[in-house]
XYZ file of N, CA and C in Angstrom:
702
model
N -28.998 8.068 -43.119
C -29.684 7.250 -42.749
C -30.477 7.717 -41.794
N -31.355 6.872 -42.172
C -32.869 6.759 -41.365
C -33.434 7.228 -39.841
N -34.249 6.911 -39.451
C -34.439 6.401 -37.287
C -35.013 5.272 -37.534
N -35.437 3.834 -38.837
C -35.794 2.475 -38.645
C -34.220 2.497 -38.397
N -33.213 2.395 -39.120
C -32.248 2.415 -39.316
C -31.196 2.302 -38.235
N -31.132 3.646 -37.432
C -30.264 3.875 -36.183
C -30.964 2.416 -35.193
N -32.554 2.601 -35.263
C -33.514 2.113 -34.028
C -33.355 0.337 -34.247
N -32.715 -0.128 -35.180
C -32.655 -1.485 -35.760
C -32.058 -1.934 -34.741
N -33.037 -3.113 -34.289
C -31.771 -4.615 -33.304
C -32.749 -5.418 -33.801
N -31.326 -6.639 -34.495
C -31.979 -8.121 -33.999
C -31.100 -8.916 -33.224
N -31.298 -10.073 -33.225
C -31.631 -11.091 -32.512
C -30.664 -12.050 -33.344
N -29.500 -12.702 -33.194
C -29.165 -14.432 -33.227
C -29.744 -15.600 -32.794
N -30.085 -16.549 -33.248
C -29.804 -18.147 -31.523
C -29.022 -18.842 -32.570
N -28.437 -19.093 -31.730
C -27.642 -21.221 -32.397
C -28.235 -21.965 -31.691
N -28.049 -23.119 -31.826
C -28.496 -24.012 -31.602
C -27.286 -25.075 -31.579
N -26.432 -25.804 -31.378
C -25.512 -26.803 -31.921
C -25.475 -27.808 -31.154
N -26.410 -28.559 -31.849
C -26.545 -30.538 -31.511
C -25.598 -30.703 -31.488
N -25.838 -32.738 -31.456
C -24.795 -33.160 -31.625
C -24.769 -33.679 -32.906
N -26.153 -33.789 -34.057
C -25.471 -33.692 -35.165
C -24.759 -32.688 -36.434
N -26.396 -31.611 -35.388
C -26.057 -30.102 -36.780
C -26.096 -29.359 -35.764
N -26.083 -28.191 -36.442
C -25.727 -26.882 -35.931
C -27.036 -25.707 -36.437
N -28.398 -25.362 -35.730
C -29.296 -24.438 -36.101
C -28.941 -23.014 -36.275
N -29.216 -22.279 -36.807
C -28.916 -20.520 -36.465
C -30.188 -19.764 -37.095
N -30.107 -18.945 -36.631
C -31.151 -18.211 -37.302
C -31.039 -16.288 -36.956
N -31.812 -15.799 -37.696
C -32.026 -13.875 -38.238
C -32.858 -13.620 -37.669
N -33.265 -12.428 -36.193
C -34.566 -12.401 -36.403
C -34.279 -10.931 -36.116
N -35.924 -10.002 -36.307
C -35.954 -8.934 -36.434
C -37.360 -9.082 -35.381
N -36.471 -8.467 -34.320
C -38.326 -8.983 -33.266
C -39.176 -7.690 -34.054
N -38.418 -6.696 -34.116
C -40.425 -5.688 -35.041
C -40.697 -6.486 -35.948
N -40.614 -7.760 -36.731
C -41.376 -7.600 -37.267
C -42.060 -9.408 -37.523
N -42.351 -9.474 -35.766
C -42.389 -10.805 -35.302
C -44.456 -10.927 -36.179
N -44.526 -9.816 -36.240
C -46.114 -9.898 -36.770
C -46.469 -9.979 -38.111
N -45.501 -10.182 -39.189
C -45.302 -10.383 -40.706
C -45.668 -11.674 -41.208
N -45.294 -11.951 -42.422
C -45.833 -13.319 -42.914
C -44.332 -13.878 -42.096
N -43.169 -13.634 -42.014
C -42.044 -14.609 -42.410
C -41.664 -15.204 -40.807
N -42.713 -14.013 -39.289
C -42.201 -14.533 -38.285
C -40.801 -13.754 -38.205
N -40.657 -12.802 -38.873
C -38.989 -12.033 -38.458
C -38.705 -12.511 -38.864
N -37.823 -13.772 -39.733
C -37.079 -14.749 -39.523
C -36.388 -14.094 -40.684
N -35.710 -13.000 -40.689
C -34.633 -12.890 -41.939
C -33.136 -13.600 -42.600
N -32.917 -14.685 -41.803
C -32.152 -15.676 -42.218
C -31.962 -17.234 -41.472
N -31.749 -17.831 -41.667
C -31.233 -18.775 -41.160
C -30.824 -19.728 -41.991
N -30.023 -21.199 -40.778
C -29.304 -21.851 -42.053
C -29.242 -23.684 -41.454
N -28.940 -24.497 -41.418
C -28.277 -25.962 -40.911
C -26.862 -26.462 -41.536
N -26.266 -26.637 -40.288
C -24.848 -27.515 -41.173
C -24.873 -28.846 -39.969
N -23.557 -29.121 -40.309
C -22.992 -30.801 -39.726
C -22.738 -29.561 -38.774
N -22.568 -30.065 -36.816
C -21.831 -30.032 -36.646
C -20.201 -29.997 -36.622
N -19.531 -29.625 -36.458
C -17.819 -29.670 -36.823
C -17.121 -29.501 -35.176
N -16.354 -30.252 -35.341
C -15.332 -30.547 -34.066
C -14.981 -30.012 -33.430
N -14.672 -28.727 -34.168
C -14.056 -27.782 -33.197
C -15.513 -26.764 -32.525
N -15.971 -26.341 -31.425
C -17.485 -25.950 -31.687
C -17.835 -24.334 -32.368
N -16.566 -23.904 -31.336
C -16.445 -22.449 -31.650
C -16.257 -21.689 -32.966
N -15.595 -23.019 -33.999
C -15.177 -22.424 -35.468
C -16.876 -22.560 -35.877
N -17.461 -23.723 -35.574
C -18.807 -24.339 -36.462
C -20.151 -22.397 -35.826
N -20.025 -21.959 -34.663
C -20.453 -21.324 -34.177
C -20.112 -20.188 -34.719
N -18.444 -19.760 -34.988
C -18.704 -18.563 -36.017
C -18.901 -18.484 -37.869
N -18.853 -20.023 -37.848
C -19.419 -19.993 -39.401
C -21.048 -19.654 -40.358
N -21.432 -20.723 -38.562
C -22.996 -19.566 -38.379
C -23.549 -18.326 -38.398
N -23.001 -18.160 -37.857
C -22.871 -16.504 -37.111
C -23.175 -15.545 -38.743
N -21.847 -16.133 -39.360
C -21.033 -14.962 -40.837
C -21.553 -15.851 -41.823
N -22.288 -16.712 -41.076
C -23.333 -17.251 -42.655
C -24.139 -16.555 -42.551
N -25.353 -16.287 -41.193
C -26.245 -14.988 -41.425
C -26.551 -14.303 -41.940
N -25.231 -13.247 -41.932
C -24.693 -11.593 -41.714
C -24.495 -11.962 -43.408
N -23.583 -12.956 -44.027
C -23.741 -12.816 -45.460
C -24.697 -12.971 -46.360
N -26.108 -13.655 -45.262
C -27.551 -14.080 -46.049
C -28.341 -12.843 -46.482
N -27.940 -12.394 -45.285
C -29.004 -10.672 -45.396
C -27.711 -9.481 -44.802
N -27.235 -8.960 -46.074
C -25.971 -8.032 -45.676
C -26.903 -6.864 -45.595
N -28.170 -6.509 -45.531
C -28.503 -4.960 -44.854
C -28.544 -4.946 -43.535
N -27.760 -6.327 -43.091
C -27.911 -6.266 -40.970
C -26.405 -6.007 -41.327
N -25.728 -4.921 -39.957
C -25.020 -4.923 -39.538
C -24.401 -5.367 -38.288
N -23.008 -6.247 -38.033
C -23.144 -6.390 -36.162
C -23.165 -5.815 -35.555
N -23.236 -4.109 -36.137
C -23.922 -3.004 -34.706
C -25.160 -3.241 -34.736
N -25.744 -4.157 -35.540
C -27.525 -4.599 -35.427
C -27.951 -5.108 -34.265
N -27.027 -6.352 -34.036
C -26.988 -7.410 -33.471
C -26.842 -6.739 -32.063
N -28.680 -7.008 -31.320
C -28.341 -6.927 -30.306
C -28.648 -7.593 -28.427
N -28.580 -9.122 -29.460
C -28.369 -9.666 -28.633
C -27.795 -11.738 -29.407
N -27.074 -12.520 -28.823
C -26.900 -13.435 -28.999
C -27.329 -14.697 -28.372
N -27.882 -15.728 -28.875
C -27.635 -16.446 -27.650
C -27.555 -18.278 -28.487
N -26.371 -18.254 -27.822
C -26.331 -19.891 -27.860
C -26.295 -20.899 -26.964
N -26.434 -21.929 -27.473
C -27.520 -22.867 -26.822
C -26.653 -24.178 -27.324
N -25.960 -25.398 -26.383
C -24.878 -26.243 -26.747
C -25.525 -27.477 -25.714
N -25.492 -28.658 -26.455
C -25.620 -29.917 -25.853
C -24.344 -30.265 -26.151
N -23.048 -30.455 -27.038
C -22.021 -30.740 -26.736
C -21.114 -31.227 -25.783
N -21.487 -30.410 -24.222
C -20.446 -30.409 -23.387
C -21.241 -31.697 -22.406
N -22.323 -31.777 -22.412
C -23.571 -33.012 -21.660
C -22.945 -34.076 -22.862
N -23.582 -34.201 -23.878
C -23.112 -35.439 -25.029
C -21.501 -35.434 -24.644
N -20.504 -34.814 -24.130
C -19.254 -35.555 -24.195
C -19.113 -36.170 -23.229
N -19.281 -35.295 -22.179
C -19.654 -36.156 -20.760
C -20.634 -37.111 -20.669
N -21.232 -37.711 -21.230
C -22.071 -38.622 -21.384
C -21.774 -39.316 -22.175
N -21.111 -39.560 -23.284
C -20.346 -39.999 -24.418
C -18.763 -40.334 -23.377
N -17.794 -40.035 -22.921
C -16.987 -40.102 -22.230
C -15.974 -39.625 -23.381
N -16.317 -38.382 -23.960
C -15.384 -38.538 -25.041
C -13.769 -38.284 -25.210
N -13.160 -38.564 -25.125
C -11.921 -38.582 -24.874
C -10.986 -37.277 -25.457
N -11.711 -37.752 -26.891
C -11.073 -36.400 -27.493
C -12.174 -34.756 -27.217
N -13.007 -34.821 -26.495
C -13.461 -33.487 -26.144
C -13.901 -33.295 -24.910
N -12.996 -34.178 -24.289
C -12.319 -33.757 -22.458
C -11.114 -33.921 -22.654
N -10.401 -32.970 -21.677
C -9.182 -33.230 -21.036
C -9.070 -33.228 -19.515
N -7.850 -33.627 -19.011
C -7.558 -34.008 -17.607
C -7.012 -32.091 -17.116
N -7.761 -32.311 -16.088
C -8.111 -31.173 -14.846
C -7.109 -31.345 -13.967
N -6.566 -30.156 -13.064
C -5.819 -30.266 -12.275
C -6.635 -29.604 -11.055
N -6.495 -29.914 -9.847
C -8.343 -29.647 -9.088
C -7.663 -29.360 -7.367
N -7.206 -28.053 -7.370
C -6.650 -27.361 -5.986
C -7.566 -27.237 -5.324
N -7.780 -27.181 -4.018
C -8.807 -27.883 -2.543
C -7.883 -26.576 -2.066
N -8.603 -25.632 -1.313
C -8.107 -25.054 -0.496
C -9.030 -25.110 0.878
N -9.139 -26.334 1.673
C -9.317 -26.742 2.801
C -8.413 -26.621 3.990
N -7.558 -26.642 4.519
C -6.633 -26.828 5.281
C -6.891 -28.356 5.769
N -7.161 -28.679 7.537
C -6.947 -30.120 7.119
C -8.500 -30.532 7.364
N -9.013 -30.106 6.675
C -11.074 -30.407 6.623
C -10.864 -30.781 4.757
N -11.762 -31.640 5.130
C -12.275 -32.807 3.845
C -11.566 -33.519 2.753
N -10.787 -33.373 3.219
C -9.544 -34.964 2.619
C -10.452 -35.780 2.777
N -11.424 -35.877 3.759
C -12.209 -37.840 3.319
C -12.971 -38.152 1.891
N -12.932 -36.980 1.147
C -13.772 -37.192 -0.202
C -13.599 -36.191 -0.814
N -11.654 -36.686 -1.351
C -11.042 -36.261 -2.599
C -11.926 -35.681 -3.703
N -11.471 -34.897 -4.798
C -11.835 -34.468 -6.266
C -11.835 -36.033 -6.963
N -13.780 -35.821 -7.868
C -13.886 -36.690 -8.526
C -14.565 -38.187 -7.237
N -15.135 -38.173 -6.433
C -14.627 -38.894 -5.807
C -15.909 -39.872 -6.009
N -17.087 -39.074 -6.776
C -18.664 -39.447 -7.281
C -18.907 -40.044 -8.159
N -17.584 -39.840 -9.195
C -17.125 -39.848 -10.912
C -17.494 -41.127 -10.909
N -18.487 -41.305 -12.074
C -17.569 -42.701 -12.669
C -16.358 -42.947 -13.255
N -16.653 -44.146 -12.667
C -14.944 -44.973 -12.832
C -13.962 -44.477 -14.419
N -15.394 -44.821 -15.802
C -14.223 -44.026 -16.608
C -14.082 -42.308 -17.183
N -15.016 -41.788 -16.361
C -15.224 -40.217 -16.901
C -14.156 -39.544 -15.937
N -13.879 -40.775 -14.442
C -12.602 -39.844 -14.048
C -11.654 -40.179 -14.163
N -11.071 -41.519 -15.161
C -9.962 -41.995 -15.220
C -9.561 -40.200 -16.684
N -11.059 -39.971 -17.054
C -10.003 -39.528 -18.361
C -10.131 -37.710 -17.700
N -10.338 -37.324 -16.591
C -10.697 -35.958 -16.598
C -9.716 -35.740 -15.181
N -9.570 -37.230 -14.870
C -8.821 -36.907 -13.092
C -6.527 -37.003 -13.681
N -6.792 -35.601 -13.277
C -5.381 -35.331 -14.146
C -4.128 -34.890 -12.579
N -4.795 -34.292 -11.444
C -4.377 -33.802 -10.560
C -4.943 -33.697 -9.094
N -4.588 -33.650 -7.846
C -5.554 -33.299 -7.138
C -4.577 -32.850 -6.043
N -5.006 -31.043 -5.416
C -3.870 -30.902 -4.304
C -4.717 -30.832 -3.011
N -4.145 -30.593 -2.028
C -4.926 -30.121 -0.602
C -4.038 -28.446 0.125
N -4.908 -28.025 -0.362
C -3.934 -26.403 -0.002
C -4.916 -25.824 1.577
N -4.119 -24.915 2.576
C -4.117 -24.383 3.465
C -4.803 -23.427 2.669
N -5.881 -22.972 3.624
C -6.666 -22.140 2.403
C -8.156 -22.405 3.190
N -9.490 -21.457 2.719
C -10.580 -21.409 3.354
C -11.096 -21.246 4.220
N -12.294 -20.766 4.381
C -12.860 -20.601 5.510
C -14.413 -21.154 5.938
N -14.458 -20.876 7.442
C -15.735 -21.402 8.317
C -16.934 -20.868 7.390
N -17.839 -21.193 7.706
C -19.407 -20.812 7.373
C -19.344 -19.509 7.635
N -18.608 -19.187 9.485
C -18.691 -17.374 9.854
C -17.700 -16.394 8.884
N -17.400 -17.251 8.245
C -16.104 -15.915 7.132
C -14.884 -16.240 7.713
N -14.421 -16.482 8.794
C -13.215 -16.927 9.480
C -12.230 -17.471 8.825
N -10.954 -17.391 8.362
C -10.084 -18.574 7.870
C -9.188 -19.391 8.245
N -9.813 -20.828 7.765
C -9.360 -21.741 8.345
C -7.217 -21.978 8.257
N -6.934 -21.820 7.364
C -5.801 -21.053 7.544
C -5.614 -20.068 6.142
N -4.562 -19.183 6.109
C -3.905 -18.509 5.001
C -3.665 -19.341 4.143
N -3.232 -18.415 2.875
C -3.405 -18.955 1.935
C -1.226 -19.026 2.171
N -0.951 -20.053 1.761
C 0.791 -20.117 1.452
C 1.526 -20.305 -0.281
N 1.907 -19.239 -0.225
C 2.128 -18.787 -1.686
C 3.244 -19.919 -1.820
N 4.249 -20.682 -0.743
C 5.658 -21.171 -1.809
C 4.088 -22.891 -1.372
N 3.954 -23.269 -0.791
C 2.772 -24.039 -1.431
C 2.771 -24.528 -2.533
N 1.250 -23.296 -2.905
C 1.079 -23.119 -4.413
C 1.780 -23.379 -5.375
N 3.095 -22.697 -5.215
C 4.112 -22.699 -6.713
C 4.337 -24.833 -6.402
N 4.149 -25.284 -5.019
C 5.274 -26.461 -5.461
C 4.539 -27.304 -6.234
N 2.561 -26.320 -5.764
C 1.907 -27.437 -6.667
C 1.188 -26.846 -8.527
N 1.629 -25.963 -8.463
C 2.288 -25.737 -9.718
C 3.255 -26.376 -10.402
N 3.810 -26.943 -9.664
C 5.629 -27.151 -10.498
C 5.273 -28.466 -10.513
N 3.973 -28.661 -9.903
C 4.006 -30.741 -10.362
C 2.886 -30.644 -11.411
N 2.262 -29.835 -11.390
C 0.297 -29.046 -12.550
C 2.134 -29.354 -14.257
N 2.424 -28.759 -14.144
C 2.738 -28.104 -15.575
C 4.109 -29.175 -15.074
N 4.502 -30.415 -14.585
C 5.496 -31.118 -15.022
C 4.444 -32.207 -15.903
N 3.068 -32.371 -15.286
C 1.965 -32.894 -16.043
C 1.895 -32.291 -17.516
N 2.051 -31.176 -17.924
C 1.608 -30.734 -18.926
C -0.128 -30.106 -19.297
N 0.103 -30.055 -17.096
C -1.842 -30.115 -17.864
C -1.963 -28.671 -17.891
N -2.818 -27.753 -18.404
C -3.384 -26.502 -18.865
C -4.573 -26.474 -18.254
N -5.090 -26.937 -18.133
C -6.767 -26.810 -16.876
C -6.270 -26.888 -15.464
N -6.784 -26.197 -15.177
C -7.189 -25.988 -13.819
C -8.294 -25.384 -12.954
N -8.596 -25.960 -11.794
C -9.954 -26.077 -10.979
C -9.514 -25.593 -9.630
N -9.826 -24.462 -9.200
C -9.654 -23.658 -7.910
C -10.823 -24.110 -7.074
N -10.457 -24.341 -5.623
C -11.864 -24.719 -4.976
C -11.281 -24.865 -3.820
N -12.610 -23.958 -3.082
C -12.307 -22.994 -1.573
C -13.150 -23.499 -0.664
N -13.119 -24.203 0.643
C -14.148 -24.411 1.401
C -14.978 -23.211 1.994
N -16.626 -23.101 1.481
C -17.465 -22.499 1.636
C -16.664 -20.813 0.380
N -16.174 -20.896 -0.180
C -15.727 -19.335 -1.415
C -17.071 -19.330 -2.059
N -17.852 -19.524 -2.004
C -19.311 -18.512 -2.668
C -19.501 -17.627 -1.475
N -19.704 -17.637 -0.606
C -19.443 -16.566 0.125
C -18.324 -16.031 0.868
N -17.061 -16.558 0.828
C -15.442 -16.057 0.617
C -14.343 -16.023 0.457
N -14.992 -15.553 -1.119
C -14.263 -16.430 -1.881
C -12.577 -15.310 -2.231
N -11.826 -15.108 -1.519
C -10.893 -13.813 -1.032
C -9.725 -14.900 -1.506
N -9.395 -16.370 -1.002
C -8.770 -16.949 -0.901
C -8.468 -18.261 -2.090
N -9.386 -17.991 -2.888
C -9.478 -18.701 -4.301
C -9.225 -17.229 -5.543
N -9.638 -16.718 -5.029
C -8.954 -15.290 -6.062
C -7.654 -15.369 -6.252
N -7.185 -15.407 -4.604
C -5.485 -15.033 -4.251
C -4.522 -16.332 -4.809
N -5.181 -17.589 -4.693
C -4.911 -18.338 -5.853
C -4.718 -18.446 -7.490
N -5.298 -18.495 -7.282
C -6.165 -18.046 -8.978
C -5.122 -17.190 -9.640
N -4.732 -15.505 -8.902
C -3.373 -14.610 -9.305
C -2.453 -15.447 -9.511
N -1.816 -15.997 -8.208
C -0.456 -16.671 -8.869
C -0.342 -17.652 -9.911
N -1.404 -18.859 -9.669
C -1.025 -19.919 -10.981
C -0.986 -18.960 -11.928
N -1.884 -18.178 -12.917
C -2.186 -17.261 -13.435
C -0.812 -16.639 -13.875
N -0.053 -16.219 -12.634
C 1.491 -16.105 -13.218
C 2.521 -16.611 -13.525
N 1.889 -17.796 -12.561
C 2.966 -18.596 -13.447
C 3.144 -19.425 -14.455
N 1.541 -19.775 -14.430
C 0.724 -20.503 -15.488
C 0.616 -19.504 -17.271
N 1.245 -18.583 -17.867
C 0.245 -17.422 -18.224
C -0.901 -18.528 -19.278
N -2.158 -18.562 -19.759
C -2.222 -18.689 -21.073
C -3.607 -20.333 -19.719
N -3.481 -20.825 -19.627
C -3.842 -21.344 -18.458
C -5.482 -20.990 -18.387
N -5.781 -22.665 -18.963
C -7.271 -22.482 -18.537
C -7.959 -22.434 -16.630
N -8.604 -21.399 -16.592
C -8.898 -21.594 -14.588
C -10.442 -21.243 -14.845
N -10.588 -21.911 -13.952
C -11.921 -21.291 -13.011
C -12.246 -21.816 -11.458
N -12.465 -20.973 -10.743
C -13.099 -20.267 -9.425
C -14.021 -21.573 -8.906
N -14.909 -21.980 -7.977
C -15.541 -22.640 -7.693
C -17.323 -21.875 -7.135
N -16.491 -20.096 -6.895
C -17.414 -19.427 -6.501
C -17.878 -18.812 -7.439
N -17.424 -18.831 -8.871
C -18.123 -18.403 -9.751
C -19.265 -18.835 -10.363
N -19.166 -19.857 -9.892
C -20.396 -20.918 -10.346
C -20.733 -21.768 -11.654
N -20.055 -21.038 -12.790
C -20.115 -20.996 -14.197
C -19.078 -20.530 -14.899
N -18.383 -20.161 -16.091
C -18.105 -19.265 -17.261
C -18.919 -18.231 -17.782
N -18.111 -16.647 -17.247
C -18.961 -16.150 -17.892
C -18.187 -15.289 -19.003
N -19.341 -15.320 -19.640
C -19.083 -14.359 -21.033
C -18.745 -13.217 -20.539
N -17.476 -12.411 -20.654
C -17.452 -10.823 -20.085
C -17.458 -10.435 -21.916
N -17.969 -8.923 -21.275
C -18.176 -8.560 -22.737
C -17.607 -8.110 -23.157
N -15.853 -8.037 -22.897
C -14.441 -8.485 -23.229
C -14.177 -9.004 -24.045
N -14.484 -10.451 -23.741
C -14.346 -11.441 -24.971
C -15.626 -11.134 -25.317
N -16.688 -10.850 -25.663
C -17.969 -10.755 -26.252
C -17.133 -10.291 -27.113
N -15.981 -9.189 -27.503
C -15.843 -8.167 -28.510
C -14.667 -8.313 -29.533
N -13.683 -9.216 -28.501
C -13.176 -9.792 -29.323
C -13.606 -11.033 -29.986
N -14.107 -11.417 -29.633
C -14.834 -12.864 -30.431
C -15.742 -11.927 -31.977
N -16.146 -10.771 -31.192
C -17.451 -9.653 -32.440
C -15.898 -9.605 -32.997
N -14.911 -8.678 -32.841
C -13.984 -8.090 -33.894
C -13.261 -9.599 -34.832
N -13.171 -10.302 -34.204
C -12.992 -12.067 -34.516
C -13.511 -11.809 -36.146
N -14.565 -11.769 -35.737
C -16.013 -12.081 -36.887
C -15.959 -11.000 -36.916
N -15.777 -10.050 -37.584
C -16.181 -9.315 -38.395
C -14.704 -9.020 -39.585
N -13.763 -9.418 -38.990
C -12.048 -9.752 -39.685
C -12.509 -11.252 -40.806
N -12.813 -12.570 -40.302
C -13.466 -13.180 -41.375
C -14.223 -13.267 -42.185
N -15.526 -11.664 -42.153
C -16.829 -11.720 -42.828
C -16.439 -10.420 -43.603
N -15.683 -9.683 -43.308
C -15.036 -8.915 -43.926
C -15.978 -7.601 -43.490
N -16.651 -7.650 -42.594
C -17.478 -6.547 -41.435
C -17.045 -5.735 -40.928
N -16.911 -4.253 -41.330
C -16.057 -3.442 -40.667
C -16.368 -2.766 -39.542
N -18.054 -2.732 -39.315
C -19.220 -1.963 -38.788
C -18.166 -2.163 -37.089
N -19.355 -1.486 -36.234
C -19.053 -1.377 -35.102
C -19.564 -3.120 -34.361
N -18.969 -2.873 -33.201
C -19.618 -4.113 -31.945
C -20.612 -3.732 -31.641
N -21.277 -5.085 -31.293
C -22.533 -4.320 -30.225
C -22.140 -3.385 -28.968
N -23.691 -2.766 -28.868
C -23.321 -1.239 -28.227
C -22.788 -0.613 -28.598
N -21.755 0.242 -29.241
C -21.605 0.685 -30.439
C -21.694 1.878 -31.404
N -21.450 2.756 -31.673
C -22.025 3.565 -32.527
C -21.331 3.816 -33.771
N -21.666 3.273 -35.070
C -20.480 3.422 -36.091
C -20.014 4.692 -36.179
N -18.877 4.502 -36.857
C -18.630 6.356 -36.917
C -18.431 6.310 -38.739
């Protein structure tokens, strides 16, 4: 293997639009060449299942340039308006009801979850609301401790409604997230496979482990048995 092959790093970009999904495979070391570093590109109609469309787009890029191994990929950048479009269009086919558990003690009940949502969107998303003991003051002091029995009561109601998406929000959790984490652990124990987000996280984060699992799945679909990004091929 040559030095160039060992050090080669390429980039993948995927833009998922409402109509088309565009993807490109770039070599930053070739930006000054006539092809501007573009090794492969493709455009396909955006699929109903966005994840499948992204996988197919990346697989096609690697298929079109077989000299690139998955271990050469330094980064994958994915941009999409899919979620925004679903919200703006109030598309029931792409949105599902969410259970919101607020850890607030006696506070903030005058402004329940979804209060400022448009009525149409609220009717699609509002699956369940629960106000629980927990949360913190701005100085980090507890409002009330988490009550596990209370959490279990709400979990039972959520399960009766066949909901699988839960948001846990605690007063001042960005500064003191411990109560959100405690409640999330209980929910995950009682509802394996639940889609759960805590408000202190701010947004969903793609961990390296999830990226590794995605890459392994992609390799199985493309027949590429090389290593995942960040690993050395044996």
